[in-house]
Coordinates of C-alpha atoms in Angstrom, one line a residue:
M1 CA -33.9 -28.1 61.0
T2 CA -34.5 -24.5 61.5
T3 CA -36.9 -24.2 58.6
H4 CA -40.2 -26.0 58.9
A5 CA -41.2 -25.8 55.3
Q6 CA -42.9 -28.8 53.8
S7 CA -39.7 -30.0 52.0
S8 CA -38.4 -33.3 53.0
P9 CA -35.4 -33.3 55.4
D10 CA -32.0 -33.7 53.7
A11 CA -29.2 -35.9 55.1
T12 CA -27.7 -33.1 57.2
E13 CA -31.1 -32.4 58.9
L14 CA -31.6 -36.1 59.6
V15 CA -28.2 -36.2 61.3
E16 CA -29.2 -33.2 63.5
V17 CA -32.3 -35.3 64.6
F18 CA -30.2 -38.4 65.3
K19 CA -27.8 -36.4 67.3
A20 CA -30.7 -34.8 69.5
L21 CA -32.2 -38.2 70.0
A22 CA -28.8 -39.9 70.8
N23 CA -29.1 -38.4 74.4
P24 CA -31.3 -40.5 76.6
V25 CA -32.6 -37.5 78.5
R26 CA -33.6 -35.6 75.4
L27 CA -35.3 -38.7 74.1
Q28 CA -37.2 -39.1 77.4
L29 CA -38.2 -35.4 77.2
L30 CA -39.7 -35.9 73.7
Q31 CA -41.6 -39.0 75.0
W32 CA -42.9 -37.1 78.0
L33 CA -44.2 -34.2 75.7
R34 CA -46.1 -36.8 73.7
D35 CA -48.6 -36.9 76.6
P36 CA -48.1 -33.7 78.6
E37 CA -51.3 -33.9 80.6
R38 CA -50.1 -37.3 82.1
N39 CA -46.6 -36.2 82.6
F40 CA -46.7 -32.8 83.9
P41 CA -48.7 -31.3 86.8
A42 CA -52.1 -29.8 85.8
A43 CA -52.4 -27.6 88.8
E44 CA -49.4 -25.4 87.7
R45 CA -50.3 -25.0 84.1
I46 CA -50.8 -21.5 82.7
A47 CA -51.4 -22.6 79.1
D48 CA -52.8 -25.6 77.2
P49 CA -50.0 -28.1 77.0
Y50 CA -51.0 -29.3 73.5
E51 CA -51.5 -26.0 71.9
V52 CA -48.8 -23.9 73.7
G53 CA -46.7 -26.5 75.3
V54 CA -45.2 -27.3 78.7
C55 CA -43.3 -24.6 80.6
V56 CA -39.6 -25.2 80.9
T57 CA -39.9 -24.8 84.7
H58 CA -42.1 -27.9 84.8
I59 CA -39.7 -29.9 82.6
H60 CA -36.8 -28.6 84.8
A61 CA -38.7 -29.9 88.1
K62 CA -39.5 -33.3 86.4
T63 CA -36.0 -33.9 85.4
G64 CA -34.1 -32.6 88.4
L65 CA -31.5 -31.3 86.1
A66 CA -30.1 -27.8 86.2
Q67 CA -32.5 -25.3 84.3
S68 CA -29.6 -24.4 82.1
T69 CA -29.1 -28.0 81.0
V70 CA -32.9 -28.5 80.4
S71 CA -32.9 -25.4 78.3
A72 CA -29.9 -26.5 76.3
Y73 CA -31.6 -29.9 75.7
M74 CA -34.8 -28.3 74.6
S75 CA -32.9 -26.0 72.2
A76 CA -31.2 -29.1 70.7
L77 CA -34.7 -30.6 70.2
E78 CA -35.9 -27.4 68.6
R79 CA -32.9 -27.1 66.3
A80 CA -33.7 -30.6 65.2
G81 CA -37.3 -29.6 64.4
L82 CA -38.7 -32.0 67.0
V83 CA -40.3 -29.4 69.3
R84 CA -41.5 -25.8 68.9
S85 CA -41.1 -23.1 71.6
T86 CA -43.7 -20.4 72.6
R87 CA -43.1 -17.5 74.9
V88 CA -45.8 -16.8 77.5
G89 CA -44.8 -13.8 79.4
K90 CA -41.3 -14.5 80.7
W91 CA -41.8 -18.3 80.4
T92 CA -40.8 -20.5 77.5
H93 CA -43.2 -23.4 76.7
Y94 CA -42.4 -26.5 74.5
R95 CA -44.4 -28.7 72.6
R96 CA -43.7 -31.5 70.1
D97 CA -43.9 -30.6 66.4
E98 CA -46.1 -33.6 65.5
E99 CA -46.3 -32.7 61.8
R100 CA -42.4 -32.5 61.4
I101 CA -42.1 -35.7 63.5
A102 CA -44.6 -37.5 61.2
Q103 CA -42.6 -36.2 58.2
L104 CA -39.3 -37.5 59.6
V105 CA -40.9 -41.0 60.3
D106 CA -42.1 -41.1 56.7
V107 CA -38.8 -40.1 55.2
L108 CA -37.0 -42.7 57.4
G109 CA -39.4 -45.3 56.3
R110 CA -38.8 -44.6 52.7
S111 CA -35.1 -44.1 52.9
L112 CA -33.6 -46.7 55.3

C-alpha cells in the first residue's frame, strides 16, 4: 500500500497487510506503537511519539533484535500502509497510520 489515497484497498493490498501482520514480532510492534508513551522510554525521546513517531533505535532496544531486522520489519509494516516513517536528522521515527488502519478494519468488516 504505497499510496495512501482515500481509495479502498484492493485484494493485493489486503494480502500485503496480512503478510505484514502474520509475523508475531511485526504484530507486536504495531501493538506497541498504539500506545508509544507507555511502551517506549520518555527520557530518550527527541520528538512527540504520536505526531512524529518512535525512533527506530528505541524500537530496536525494546525488541533486542538486530537493528537491520527491526528496520526490515518496520519497512514491511510501512509497505503494508500500517505505519508511516519520518526522518528527524539521521534518525527514522515510526508511527501508526491510524486513518489507514481504520480504513482497513472497515473494509474487512464489509468484505469478510
